[in-house]
Coordinates of C-alpha atoms in Angstrom, one line a residue:
M1045 CA 0.0 0.0 0.0
S1046 CA 1.4 3.4 -1.0
S1047 CA 1.8 6.2 1.4
V1048 CA 1.6 10.0 0.9
S1049 CA 4.3 12.3 2.2
T1050 CA 3.1 15.2 4.3
R1051 CA 6.5 17.0 4.4
R1052 CA 6.3 20.5 3.0
Y1053 CA 8.4 21.3 0.0
V1054 CA 11.8 22.8 0.9
P1055 CA 13.5 24.2 -2.2
G1056 CA 17.1 23.0 -2.7
Q1057 CA 16.7 19.8 -0.7
G1058 CA 16.9 16.7 -2.7
E1059 CA 15.5 13.3 -2.0
G1060 CA 18.6 12.3 -0.1
E1061 CA 18.7 15.3 2.2
G1062 CA 16.4 15.6 5.1
E1063 CA 15.8 18.8 7.0
D1064 CA 18.8 18.0 9.2
G1065 CA 21.0 17.9 6.1
D1066 CA 22.8 14.7 7.0
N1067 CA 23.4 13.4 3.4
L1068 CA 26.9 13.1 2.1
E1069 CA 26.0 13.3 -1.6
P1070 CA 26.3 16.5 -3.7
A1071 CA 23.1 18.4 -4.3
E1072 CA 23.1 18.2 -8.1
T1073 CA 20.4 15.5 -8.1
T1074 CA 17.8 17.8 -6.8
T1075 CA 14.8 18.8 -8.9
V1076 CA 15.9 22.4 -8.9
G1077 CA 19.4 21.4 -9.8
K1078 CA 18.8 19.6 -13.1
A1079 CA 19.7 21.4 -16.3
A1080 CA 16.6 23.2 -17.6
D1081 CA 17.2 21.9 -21.1
G1082 CA 18.4 18.4 -20.2
R1083 CA 22.0 19.1 -21.1
S1084 CA 24.8 17.5 -19.1
P1085 CA 25.7 19.6 -16.0
R1086 CA 29.4 19.0 -16.8
L1087 CA 28.8 20.4 -20.3
V1088 CA 27.0 23.4 -18.8
T1089 CA 29.9 24.0 -16.4
A1090 CA 32.5 23.8 -19.2
G1091 CA 30.5 26.1 -21.5
L1092 CA 30.1 28.7 -18.8
T1093 CA 33.8 28.6 -18.0
L1094 CA 34.6 29.2 -21.6
I1095 CA 32.2 32.1 -21.9
M1096 CA 33.7 33.7 -18.8
A1097 CA 37.2 33.2 -20.0
F1098 CA 36.6 34.7 -23.4
P1099 CA 37.1 38.4 -22.3
L1100 CA 40.5 37.5 -20.9
I1101 CA 41.4 35.6 -24.1
V1102 CA 40.5 38.8 -26.0
A1103 CA 42.7 40.8 -23.5
L1104 CA 45.6 38.5 -24.1
A1105 CA 45.3 38.9 -27.8
V1106 CA 45.4 42.7 -27.4
L1107 CA 48.4 42.5 -25.0
R1108 CA 50.4 40.2 -27.4
Q1109 CA 51.9 43.2 -29.3
P1110 CA 53.8 45.3 -28.8
R1111 CA 56.3 43.5 -26.7
W1112 CA 55.9 44.2 -23.0
F1113 CA 58.7 44.9 -20.5
P1114 CA 57.7 44.0 -17.0
I1115 CA 58.5 46.7 -14.4
L1116 CA 59.3 46.4 -10.6
D1117 CA 57.1 43.7 -9.0
L1118 CA 56.2 42.1 -12.3
A1119 CA 59.8 41.9 -13.3
M1120 CA 60.6 40.3 -9.9
T1121 CA 57.8 37.9 -10.5
E1122 CA 59.1 36.8 -13.9
L1123 CA 62.6 36.4 -12.5
R1124 CA 61.2 33.9 -10.0
I1125 CA 59.0 32.1 -12.5
R1126 CA 62.1 31.6 -14.6
D1127 CA 63.8 30.1 -11.5
V1128 CA 61.2 27.4 -10.9
G1129 CA 62.7 24.0 -11.6
T1130 CA 66.3 25.2 -11.4
A1131 CA 68.8 24.9 -8.5
N1132 CA 67.4 28.2 -7.4
T1133 CA 63.7 27.3 -7.3
P1134 CA 62.0 29.9 -5.1
L1135 CA 61.2 28.9 -1.5
I1136 CA 59.4 32.1 -0.5
G1137 CA 57.1 34.6 -2.1
L1138 CA 57.5 38.0 -3.6
P1139 CA 59.1 40.8 -1.5
G1140 CA 56.6 43.0 0.2
R1141 CA 56.5 46.1 2.4
I1142 CA 57.9 43.9 5.2
G1143 CA 60.9 44.8 7.3
V1144 CA 63.5 47.2 6.1
L1145 CA 64.5 47.5 2.4
G1146 CA 68.2 46.8 2.0
Q1147 CA 68.5 45.2 5.5
D1148 CA 66.1 42.6 6.8
H1149 CA 63.7 42.8 3.9
G1150 CA 60.9 40.2 4.2
S1151 CA 58.8 38.5 1.5
H1152 CA 55.3 37.1 1.3
P1153 CA 55.0 33.6 2.8
G1154 CA 55.5 31.2 -0.1
P1155 CA 56.3 30.5 -3.7
L1156 CA 53.2 28.6 -4.8
S1157 CA 52.1 31.3 -7.3
F1158 CA 55.5 31.0 -9.1
W1159 CA 55.3 27.2 -9.2
L1160 CA 51.7 27.2 -10.6
L1161 CA 52.5 29.9 -13.2
A1162 CA 55.7 28.1 -14.5
P1163 CA 54.1 25.3 -16.6
A1164 CA 52.0 27.6 -18.8
Y1165 CA 54.8 30.2 -18.8
R1166 CA 57.2 27.7 -20.4
L1167 CA 54.5 26.3 -22.7
F1168 CA 53.9 29.7 -24.2
G1169 CA 57.5 30.6 -24.8
S1170 CA 58.9 31.9 -21.5
T1171 CA 58.2 35.5 -22.5
A1172 CA 56.7 38.3 -20.5
W1173 CA 53.5 37.8 -22.3
A1174 CA 53.6 34.1 -21.4
S1175 CA 53.4 35.1 -17.7
E1176 CA 50.1 36.9 -18.5
V1177 CA 48.8 33.8 -20.3
A1178 CA 49.7 31.7 -17.3
T1179 CA 47.9 34.2 -15.0
V1180 CA 44.7 33.8 -17.1
V1181 CA 45.0 30.0 -16.9
L1182 CA 45.1 30.2 -13.1
H1183 CA 42.0 32.5 -13.0
T1184 CA 40.2 30.3 -15.4
A1185 CA 40.9 27.3 -13.3
A1186 CA 39.5 29.2 -10.3
V1187 CA 36.3 29.9 -12.2
A1188 CA 35.9 26.3 -13.3
T1189 CA 36.6 25.0 -9.7
S1190 CA 34.0 27.4 -8.3
L1191 CA 31.4 26.3 -10.7
W1192 CA 32.2 22.6 -10.0
L1193 CA 31.7 23.2 -6.3
A1194 CA 28.4 25.1 -7.0
R1195 CA 27.2 22.1 -9.0
R1196 CA 27.8 19.9 -6.0
R1197 CA 25.9 22.2 -3.7
G1198 CA 22.9 23.1 -5.8
G1199 CA 23.0 21.7 -9.3
T1200 CA 22.8 23.6 -12.6
I1201 CA 20.6 26.5 -11.4
L1202 CA 23.2 27.3 -8.6
V1203 CA 26.0 26.9 -11.2
L1204 CA 24.2 29.6 -13.3
G1205 CA 23.8 31.8 -10.3
T1206 CA 27.4 31.4 -9.3
A1207 CA 28.5 32.1 -12.8
A1208 CA 26.4 35.3 -12.9
V1209 CA 28.1 36.7 -9.7
L1210 CA 31.5 35.5 -10.9
A1211 CA 31.1 37.2 -14.3
T1212 CA 30.1 40.4 -12.5
L1213 CA 33.1 40.1 -10.1
A1214 CA 35.5 39.4 -13.0
R1215 CA 34.2 42.4 -14.9
S1216 CA 34.5 44.5 -11.8
Y1217 CA 38.1 43.5 -11.3
G1218 CA 38.8 44.1 -15.0
A1219 CA 41.2 42.7 -17.5
E1220 CA 44.1 44.7 -16.0
V1221 CA 43.8 42.9 -12.7
L1222 CA 43.1 39.4 -14.2
T1223 CA 45.9 39.4 -16.7
Q1224 CA 48.7 40.7 -14.5
P1225 CA 50.8 38.2 -12.6
W1226 CA 51.0 40.5 -9.6
N1227 CA 50.7 38.9 -6.2
P1228 CA 47.9 41.0 -4.8
Y1229 CA 45.8 40.3 -7.9
M1230 CA 46.4 36.6 -8.5
P1231 CA 44.5 35.2 -5.4
V1232 CA 41.3 37.3 -5.9
L1233 CA 39.3 34.5 -7.6
W1234 CA 40.9 31.7 -5.6
W1235 CA 39.6 33.5 -2.5
F1236 CA 36.1 32.9 -3.9
V1237 CA 37.0 29.3 -4.5
L1238 CA 38.1 29.0 -0.8
L1239 CA 34.8 30.5 0.4
M1240 CA 32.9 28.0 -1.8
A1241 CA 35.0 25.1 -0.5
V1242 CA 34.6 26.0 3.1
W1243 CA 30.8 26.2 2.5
S1244 CA 31.0 22.7 1.0
L1245 CA 32.9 21.4 4.1
T1246 CA 30.3 22.8 6.4
S1247 CA 27.7 21.0 4.2
R1248 CA 29.6 17.7 4.8
D1249 CA 31.1 17.4 1.4
I1250 CA 34.6 16.2 2.3
V1251 CA 35.6 16.1 -1.4
A1252 CA 36.1 19.8 -1.1
L1253 CA 38.9 19.5 1.5
P1254 CA 41.9 19.2 -0.8
I1255 CA 40.5 22.1 -2.9
A1256 CA 40.2 24.2 0.3
V1257 CA 43.8 23.3 1.2
L1258 CA 45.1 24.3 -2.3
A1259 CA 43.1 27.5 -2.5
A1260 CA 44.0 28.5 1.1
S1261 CA 47.7 27.8 0.5
F1262 CA 47.7 29.7 -2.8
C1263 CA 46.1 32.8 -1.2
A1264 CA 48.1 32.8 2.0
Q1265 CA 51.5 32.2 0.3
T1266 CA 50.9 34.7 -2.5
H1267 CA 49.8 37.7 -0.4
V1268 CA 50.3 38.0 3.3
P1269 CA 46.9 39.8 4.0
Y1270 CA 45.2 36.5 3.3
L1271 CA 47.0 34.7 6.2
G1272 CA 44.6 35.8 8.9
L1273 CA 41.6 35.3 6.6
V1274 CA 42.7 31.8 5.7
A1275 CA 43.4 30.9 9.3
G1276 CA 39.9 32.0 10.3
L1277 CA 38.2 30.1 7.5
G1278 CA 40.3 27.2 8.4
V1279 CA 38.7 27.1 11.8
V1280 CA 35.3 27.2 10.2
A1281 CA 36.2 24.4 7.9
A1282 CA 37.7 22.3 10.8
I1283 CA 34.4 22.7 12.8
G1284 CA 32.5 21.6 9.7
V1285 CA 34.6 18.5 9.2
G1286 CA 34.6 17.7 12.9
D1287 CA 30.8 17.9 13.1
H1288 CA 30.6 15.7 10.0
Y1289 CA 32.9 13.1 11.6
R1290 CA 31.0 13.2 14.9
R1291 CA 27.7 12.4 13.2
A1292 CA 29.1 9.8 10.7
D1293 CA 28.8 6.0 10.9
P1294 CA 32.0 3.9 11.1
V1295 CA 32.3 3.4 7.3
T1296 CA 31.9 7.1 6.6
R1297 CA 34.4 7.9 9.3
H1298 CA 37.0 5.7 7.7
R1299 CA 36.4 7.6 4.4
L1300 CA 36.7 10.9 6.2
R1301 CA 40.0 10.0 7.7
R1302 CA 41.4 9.1 4.3
W1303 CA 40.4 12.5 2.9
V1304 CA 41.7 14.3 5.9
L1305 CA 45.1 12.5 5.8
G1306 CA 45.4 13.0 2.1
S1307 CA 44.6 16.7 2.4
A1308 CA 47.1 17.1 5.2
A1309 CA 49.8 15.5 3.1
L1310 CA 48.9 17.9 0.3
G1311 CA 49.1 20.9 2.7
G1312 CA 52.5 19.6 3.9
L1313 CA 53.8 19.4 0.4
L1314 CA 52.5 22.9 -0.5
W1315 CA 54.2 24.4 2.5
L1316 CA 57.4 22.4 2.4
A1317 CA 59.3 25.2 0.6
P1318 CA 58.7 27.9 3.3
V1319 CA 59.7 25.4 5.9
I1320 CA 62.9 24.6 4.1
D1321 CA 63.6 28.4 4.0
Q1322 CA 62.9 28.6 7.7
V1323 CA 65.5 26.0 8.7
T1324 CA 68.2 26.9 6.2
E1325 CA 68.2 30.8 6.0
D1326 CA 69.3 33.3 8.7
P1327 CA 67.3 35.4 9.1
A1328 CA 64.5 33.2 7.7
N1329 CA 61.6 34.8 6.0
G1330 CA 59.1 33.4 8.5
T1331 CA 61.0 35.0 11.3
L1332 CA 61.0 38.4 9.5
L1333 CA 57.2 38.1 9.0
V1334 CA 56.7 37.4 12.7
E1335 CA 58.9 40.3 13.7
H1336 CA 57.3 42.7 11.3
F1337 CA 53.7 42.0 12.1
G1338 CA 54.3 41.3 15.8
N1339 CA 56.0 44.6 16.3
P1340 CA 54.4 47.0 13.8
S1341 CA 56.1 50.3 13.2
E1342 CA 52.8 52.2 13.0
E1343 CA 49.4 52.0 14.7
A1344 CA 46.8 49.8 13.1
V1345 CA 43.8 51.5 11.6
G1346 CA 41.4 49.9 14.1
L1347 CA 38.1 48.1 14.1
R1348 CA 36.0 51.2 13.3
R1349 CA 38.1 51.9 10.2
G1350 CA 38.0 48.2 9.3
A1351 CA 34.2 48.1 9.5
E1352 CA 34.0 51.2 7.4
M1353 CA 36.2 49.7 4.7
V1354 CA 34.1 46.5 4.7
L1355 CA 30.9 48.5 4.3
L1356 CA 32.4 50.4 1.3
H1357 CA 33.2 47.1 -0.3
L1358 CA 29.6 45.9 0.3
D1359 CA 28.4 48.6 -2.1
P1360 CA 26.7 46.7 -4.9
W1361 CA 26.6 49.7 -7.2
R1362 CA 30.4 49.9 -7.1
L1363 CA 30.6 46.1 -7.8
F1364 CA 28.3 46.5 -10.8
T1365 CA 29.7 49.7 -12.3
E1366 CA 33.3 50.3 -11.3
Q1367 CA 36.7 48.7 -12.2
G1368 CA 38.5 47.4 -9.1
A1369 CA 42.0 48.7 -10.1
D1370 CA 40.9 52.0 -11.6
T1371 CA 43.1 54.1 -9.3
G1372 CA 44.7 56.5 -11.8
S1373 CA 48.3 56.2 -10.4
L1374 CA 50.4 54.4 -7.8
A1375 CA 50.3 57.5 -5.6
E1376 CA 46.5 57.5 -5.7
A1377 CA 46.4 53.8 -5.0
S1378 CA 48.0 54.4 -1.6
Q1379 CA 44.8 56.3 -0.5
A1380 CA 41.9 54.5 1.3
P1381 CA 38.7 54.1 -0.7
T1382 CA 36.1 56.9 0.1
G1383 CA 32.4 57.2 -0.3
S1384 CA 29.1 56.6 1.6
V1385 CA 28.7 53.5 3.7
L1386 CA 24.9 53.6 3.3
P1387 CA 24.7 51.3 0.3
G1388 CA 26.7 48.7 2.3
L1389 CA 24.5 49.1 5.3
A1390 CA 21.4 48.6 3.1
L1391 CA 22.8 45.4 1.6
L1392 CA 23.8 44.2 5.0
A1393 CA 20.3 44.8 6.3
I1394 CA 18.8 42.9 3.4
W1395 CA 21.2 40.1 3.9
A1396 CA 20.2 39.9 7.6
V1397 CA 16.6 39.5 6.5
T1398 CA 17.4 36.7 4.2
V1399 CA 19.3 34.9 6.9
V1400 CA 16.1 34.9 8.9
L1401 CA 14.2 33.6 5.8
A1402 CA 16.7 30.7 5.4
W1403 CA 16.5 29.9 9.1
R1404 CA 12.7 29.7 9.0
L1405 CA 12.9 27.5 5.9
R1406 CA 15.3 25.2 7.7
H1407 CA 17.2 25.3 4.4
Q1408 CA 20.5 23.7 5.4
A1409 CA 22.5 24.6 2.4
L1410 CA 21.5 28.3 2.7
I1411 CA 22.0 28.4 6.4
R1412 CA 25.5 27.1 6.1
L1413 CA 26.3 29.5 3.2
H1414 CA 25.1 32.4 5.4
L1415 CA 27.3 31.1 8.2
V1416 CA 30.3 31.1 6.0
I1417 CA 29.5 34.6 4.8
A1418 CA 29.1 35.8 8.4
A1419 CA 32.5 34.4 9.2
G1420 CA 33.9 36.0 6.2
L1421 CA 32.5 39.4 7.1
A1422 CA 33.8 39.2 10.7
L1423 CA 37.2 38.1 9.5
A1424 CA 37.2 41.0 6.9
V1425 CA 36.6 43.6 9.6
L1426 CA 39.3 42.1 11.8
S1427 CA 41.8 41.7 9.0
I1428 CA 41.5 45.2 7.7
S1429 CA 41.5 46.6 11.3
R1430 CA 45.0 45.2 11.7
I1431 CA 46.5 47.0 8.7
F1432 CA 49.1 49.6 9.5
G1433 CA 50.4 52.2 7.2
P1434 CA 48.6 53.4 4.0
L1435 CA 45.3 51.6 3.2
W1436 CA 46.4 50.6 -0.3
Y1437 CA 43.4 49.5 -2.4
Y1438 CA 45.0 46.1 -3.2
L1439 CA 45.1 45.2 0.4
M1440 CA 41.3 44.8 0.4
M1441 CA 40.4 43.7 -3.1
W1442 CA 39.4 40.2 -1.8
A1443 CA 36.4 41.8 0.0
W1444 CA 34.5 42.0 -3.3
G1445 CA 34.5 38.2 -3.3
I1446 CA 32.6 38.1 -0.1
T1447 CA 30.1 40.7 -1.4
S1448 CA 29.5 38.6 -4.5
L1449 CA 28.8 35.5 -2.5
L1450 CA 26.5 37.5 -0.2
I1451 CA 24.5 38.7 -3.2
L1452 CA 24.2 35.2 -4.4
A1453 CA 22.9 34.1 -1.0
V1454 CA 20.4 36.9 -0.9
V1455 CA 18.9 36.1 -4.3
W1456 CA 18.8 32.4 -3.6
S1457 CA 17.2 32.9 -0.2
V1458 CA 14.5 35.1 -1.6
G1459 CA 13.9 32.6 -4.4
A1460 CA 13.7 29.8 -1.9
H1461 CA 11.2 31.8 0.2
L1462 CA 8.9 32.4 -2.7
L1463 CA 9.0 28.8 -3.7
R1464 CA 8.2 27.7 -0.2
R1465 CA 5.2 30.0 -0.2
A1466 CA 4.0 28.3 -3.4
D1467 CA 4.4 25.0 -1.4
A1468 CA 5.2 23.0 -4.6
P1469 CA 8.2 22.2 -6.7
P1470 CA 8.9 24.8 -9.4
S1471 CA 7.4 24.1 -12.8
R1472 CA 9.7 23.3 -15.7
T1473 CA 8.6 26.6 -17.3
L1474 CA 9.7 28.5 -14.2
V1475 CA 13.0 26.7 -14.0
R1476 CA 13.7 27.5 -17.7
A1477 CA 12.7 31.1 -17.2
G1478 CA 15.1 31.4 -14.2
A1479 CA 17.9 29.7 -16.1
G1480 CA 17.3 31.9 -19.1
T1481 CA 17.5 35.0 -17.0
L1482 CA 20.8 33.9 -15.4
V1483 CA 22.3 32.9 -18.8
S1484 CA 21.3 36.4 -20.1
V1485 CA 23.1 38.1 -17.2
I1486 CA 26.2 36.0 -17.7
I1487 CA 26.3 36.6 -21.5
L1488 CA 25.5 40.4 -21.2
T1489 CA 28.1 40.8 -18.5
S1490 CA 30.7 38.9 -20.5
V1491 CA 30.0 41.0 -23.6
V1492 CA 30.5 44.2 -21.6
F1493 CA 33.7 42.8 -20.1
T1494 CA 34.9 41.8 -23.5
V1495 CA 34.4 45.3 -24.8
T1496 CA 36.4 46.8 -21.9
A1497 CA 39.0 44.0 -22.2
S1498 CA 39.6 44.8 -25.8
K1499 CA 41.0 48.2 -24.7
V1500 CA 43.3 46.9 -21.9
E1501 CA 46.8 48.3 -21.7
Q1502 CA 49.9 46.8 -20.2
P1503 CA 50.8 48.0 -16.7
A1504 CA 53.0 51.1 -16.6
P1505 CA 53.0 51.5 -20.4
E1506 CA 55.3 54.6 -20.3
L1507 CA 58.0 52.8 -18.4
S1508 CA 57.6 49.7 -20.6
D1509 CA 58.0 52.0 -23.7
T1510 CA 61.1 53.4 -22.2
M1511 CA 62.6 50.0 -21.7
Q1512 CA 61.6 49.0 -25.2
A1513 CA 63.8 51.8 -26.5
L1514 CA 66.5 51.3 -24.0
V1515 CA 67.1 47.5 -23.8
P1516 CA 68.0 46.7 -27.5
P1517 CA 71.0 49.1 -27.6
V1518 CA 72.2 48.0 -24.2
V1519 CA 72.0 44.3 -25.3
D1520 CA 73.8 45.1 -28.5
V1521 CA 76.7 46.9 -26.8
L1522 CA 77.1 44.3 -24.1
S1523 CA 77.1 41.5 -26.7
D1524 CA 80.3 42.8 -28.2
G1525 CA 82.7 40.3 -26.9
D1526 CA 85.7 42.0 -28.5
A1527 CA 85.4 45.1 -26.3
P1528 CA 86.9 45.0 -22.8
G1529 CA 84.5 44.2 -20.1
Q1530 CA 81.7 43.2 -22.5
G1531 CA 80.4 39.9 -23.9
R1532 CA 78.4 37.1 -22.4
D1533 CA 81.5 35.7 -20.6
E1534 CA 81.6 38.7 -18.3
T1535 CA 80.0 39.0 -14.9
Y1536 CA 77.9 42.1 -14.6
L1537 CA 76.8 44.1 -11.5
V1538 CA 73.6 46.1 -12.2
V1539 CA 72.9 49.1 -10.0
W1540 CA 70.5 52.1 -10.4
S1541 CA 70.2 55.7 -9.4
D1542 CA 66.4 56.2 -9.8
A1543 CA 65.1 59.7 -9.0
I1544 CA 61.5 58.9 -9.8
H1545 CA 60.3 55.3 -9.8
I1546 CA 62.1 53.6 -6.8
G1547 CA 64.2 51.4 -9.0
S1548 CA 61.4 50.0 -11.2
Q1549 CA 63.4 50.1 -14.4
G1550 CA 66.5 48.9 -12.7
I1551 CA 64.9 45.6 -11.8
A1552 CA 63.4 45.5 -15.3
L1553 CA 66.9 45.8 -16.7
V1554 CA 68.1 42.9 -14.6
N1555 CA 65.2 40.8 -15.9
E1556 CA 65.9 41.7 -19.5
L1557 CA 69.6 41.2 -19.4
E1558 CA 69.1 37.8 -17.8
R1559 CA 66.6 37.0 -20.5
A1560 CA 69.3 37.8 -23.0
D1561 CA 71.6 35.3 -21.3
F1562 CA 73.9 37.7 -19.5
D1563 CA 75.3 36.8 -16.1
V1564 CA 73.9 39.6 -13.9
G1565 CA 73.7 40.3 -10.2
V1566 CA 72.9 43.1 -7.8
I1567 CA 74.3 44.5 -4.6
K1568 CA 73.1 43.2 -1.2
P1569 CA 70.4 45.9 -0.6
W1570 CA 68.5 44.8 -3.7
S1571 CA 69.1 41.0 -3.4
T1572 CA 65.8 40.3 -1.8
P1573 CA 63.8 42.0 -4.6
V1574 CA 65.5 40.1 -7.4
A1575 CA 66.0 36.9 -5.3
R1576 CA 68.8 36.3 -2.9
H1577 CA 70.9 34.0 -5.2
R1578 CA 71.4 37.0 -7.6
R1579 CA 73.3 38.9 -4.9
R1580 CA 76.8 39.7 -6.1
D1581 CA 79.8 41.1 -4.3
P1582 CA 81.3 44.0 -6.3
A1583 CA 84.7 42.2 -6.1
D1584 CA 83.2 39.3 -8.1
A1585 CA 82.0 41.4 -11.0
T1586 CA 83.9 42.5 -14.0
T1587 CA 81.7 45.2 -15.3
L1588 CA 79.3 47.7 -13.7
V1589 CA 76.0 48.5 -15.5
V1590 CA 74.2 51.6 -14.2
L1591 CA 70.6 52.7 -14.9
A1592 CA 70.1 56.4 -14.0
T1593 CA 67.0 58.7 -14.3
G1594 CA 66.4 62.4 -13.9
I1595 CA 69.0 64.5 -12.2
N1596 CA 71.2 61.4 -11.6
I1597 CA 72.1 61.1 -15.3
E1598 CA 74.4 64.2 -15.1
R1599 CA 76.1 62.8 -12.0
W1600 CA 77.0 59.6 -13.9
R1601 CA 78.0 61.6 -17.0
A1602 CA 80.5 63.4 -14.8
K1603 CA 82.4 60.2 -13.9
P1604 CA 85.4 59.8 -16.2
D1605 CA 85.2 56.0 -16.5
A1606 CA 81.5 55.9 -17.3
E1607 CA 80.5 55.2 -20.8
E1608 CA 76.9 56.1 -21.7
I1609 CA 75.5 53.4 -24.0
A1610 CA 71.8 54.3 -24.1
Y1611 CA 69.7 57.4 -23.5
V1612 CA 65.9 57.7 -23.8
D1613 CA 63.5 60.6 -23.3
L1614 CA 60.1 60.0 -24.8
R1615 CA 58.7 63.3 -23.8
T1616 CA 57.8 65.9 -26.4
P1617 CA 59.0 69.5 -25.9
Q1618 CA 55.5 70.4 -24.7
V1619 CA 55.6 67.6 -22.1
R1620 CA 59.0 68.7 -20.9
T1621 CA 57.7 72.3 -20.5
E1622 CA 54.7 71.0 -18.5
F1623 CA 57.0 68.9 -16.3
E1624 CA 59.1 71.9 -15.3
R1625 CA 56.0 74.0 -14.7
V1626 CA 54.3 71.4 -12.5
R1627 CA 57.6 70.6 -10.7
G1628 CA 58.1 74.2 -9.7
S1629 CA 54.6 74.5 -8.5
V1630 CA 54.8 71.4 -6.4
I1631 CA 58.1 72.5 -4.8
D1632 CA 56.7 75.9 -4.0
E1633 CA 53.6 74.3 -2.4
L1634 CA 55.7 71.9 -0.3
R1635 CA 58.0 74.7 0.9
A1636 CA 55.0 76.8 1.8
V1637 CA 53.7 74.3 4.3
G1638 CA 57.2 73.6 5.7
L1639 CA 57.8 70.2 4.0
I1640 CA 61.4 71.1 3.0
D1641 CA 62.6 67.5 3.0
L1642 CA 59.8 66.5 0.6
A1643 CA 60.5 69.4 -1.6
A1644 CA 64.0 68.1 -2.1
G1645 CA 62.6 64.6 -2.7
V1646 CA 60.7 65.8 -5.8
D1647 CA 64.0 65.7 -7.6
T1648 CA 65.6 62.7 -5.8
N1649 CA 62.8 60.3 -4.9
L1650 CA 59.6 61.4 -6.4
F1651 CA 57.4 58.4 -5.8
A1652 CA 58.3 58.2 -2.1
A1653 CA 57.5 61.9 -1.7
A1654 CA 54.2 61.5 -3.6
I1655 CA 52.8 58.9 -1.2
D1656 CA 53.9 60.6 2.0
G1657 CA 50.9 61.2 4.2
R1658 CA 51.9 64.8 5.0
V1659 CA 51.6 66.0 1.4
P1660 CA 48.7 68.4 0.7
E1661 CA 46.2 67.2 -1.9
A1662 CA 47.1 69.8 -4.5
A1663 CA 50.8 68.9 -4.2
Q1664 CA 50.1 65.2 -4.4
D1665 CA 48.0 65.8 -7.5
G1666 CA 51.0 67.6 -9.0
M1667 CA 53.4 64.8 -8.1
T1668 CA 51.1 62.3 -9.6
R1669 CA 51.2 64.2 -12.8
L1670 CA 55.0 64.3 -12.7
L1671 CA 55.0 60.5 -12.3
D1672 CA 52.8 60.2 -15.4
L1673 CA 55.0 62.6 -17.4
G1674 CA 58.2 60.8 -16.5
E1675 CA 61.9 61.8 -16.9
P1676 CA 64.8 60.7 -19.1
T1677 CA 66.6 57.4 -18.5
A1678 CA 70.2 56.4 -19.4
V1679 CA 72.4 53.4 -19.0
F1680 CA 76.2 53.5 -18.4
I1681 CA 78.8 50.8 -18.2
G1682 CA 82.3 50.9 -16.8
P1683 CA 84.6 49.4 -14.2
V1684 CA 83.1 48.4 -10.9
S1685 CA 85.3 51.0 -9.2
M1686 CA 82.9 53.7 -10.4
M1687 CA 80.7 52.8 -7.5
D1688 CA 83.2 54.4 -5.1

């Protein structure tokens, strides 16, 4: 005799999941989760990944020509990618604003980003452009992984919803962010993967554990601000796995132990390199990190400021309309975001209402998603509150990932509430309409992103253009093996006297000379930026190579042994006139407010002066303009004794 179920319909819960959510199977078998047109969910996931990757493929095509010359951090990154697989495989991350430059200069925790970039970098020719291709490969992998996790949680409809918010998030970050292999940019989509993976673990899907370990390691090793965030989410994940183990039967517990042990082994492997550095180097990078953040040189911004920054990043209008890296200049990038917190407060209030809706529905998947979002918001406030020094925009870019997931949870909660009120499974027509709407959002957003991506420019194009004009003659001169102190059998020491861009082009020159198979090294103060194994004692070098900018060019021209082998000034006469006019105005403004030291720095260290917190707004605008206009650059060679 058949029986009739009296349980009310709960959207998103499949046949294998009761209201206590004890099932171990992914949710893709639910009625709501089936593909609206009957297509394979895997095919849908693959197609969406391709659609979302298309704008970045267009960006790569645009960036292919002219040749790009990486500057500063991006040159440091390529040097380390090139080191992967050699005797000097990197053990730590990129140098950061950690410790003291030239003394105990610390780096970000680990080298995982370099390791993961290396395969595609070599596959596409080991060029600067290949590093951008490798970056897009990593971001595409993050998108595919997020969609795969979404399919396990809620089937095809949730995949479409996740793709919609990811497409919006990617468009918001922009092609500039998602093609550059810069360490603050590379983890932004993998942070979203981590949030999805932790949600899966709280939903008792142990298969997500190795993904969480990989994503957490990638984020934390690549950019140190993620360390606290990752640690906090790690606690949430551990609680989820522990609760799963406590409720499981003996067979399932055995399965869980295998996944946990395997994931622990993966984590140990991923963190082996920083551990090796810790036991072999003195001072070790881990020690420098602990000393730097344990004894900060400035006061942290505090909880109130942290909460304000989180609310600014909860503004959906900014997410939908702005580009995340649209800062205008490096000097402007050092300033904290501004604006009203009211949109963020409004979204937060709406989210709180949907949390109540999910709780009343006893919708386990949604409740756990809301818990992960709540943990992410709390960790966000705490993490930002601990920042000391300038609130650089890139220190908080990850917050948009939380906002995107929050918006997804809000829409899903409202939809689940409406379906519950109907007290019946959604009709096929309704499912198709919902899927069609989401697909339209994905396609429209991707089209808009493709249009903006088609106009992408390489980072610091003026400096890259200068290097494009400078490097070929330098390589030609140094290749002349018949001249004394020249040729590829010599050992070169590269130094720089940069009056404007804190050594950006000097590091770029090291990268390009090494690419051209010259044996180059740097003095100790710059060994951490270019990797410690490139440190060279002046006594071990046969030839000195000097890059000079601005007023420093005349100083090197005055040295009798210095031979000028390249000179570049891309400025037109009108631009030079504007430079002198703005320079005079800035110096007058700084002197008028008693900033005599910074007035001198306009000619000797412009970038450092531009980001000094004491600078009035008008003077800072002027220095930003000077940075954009640039100054001439020259390269000299001669005996190492010229350094004296």
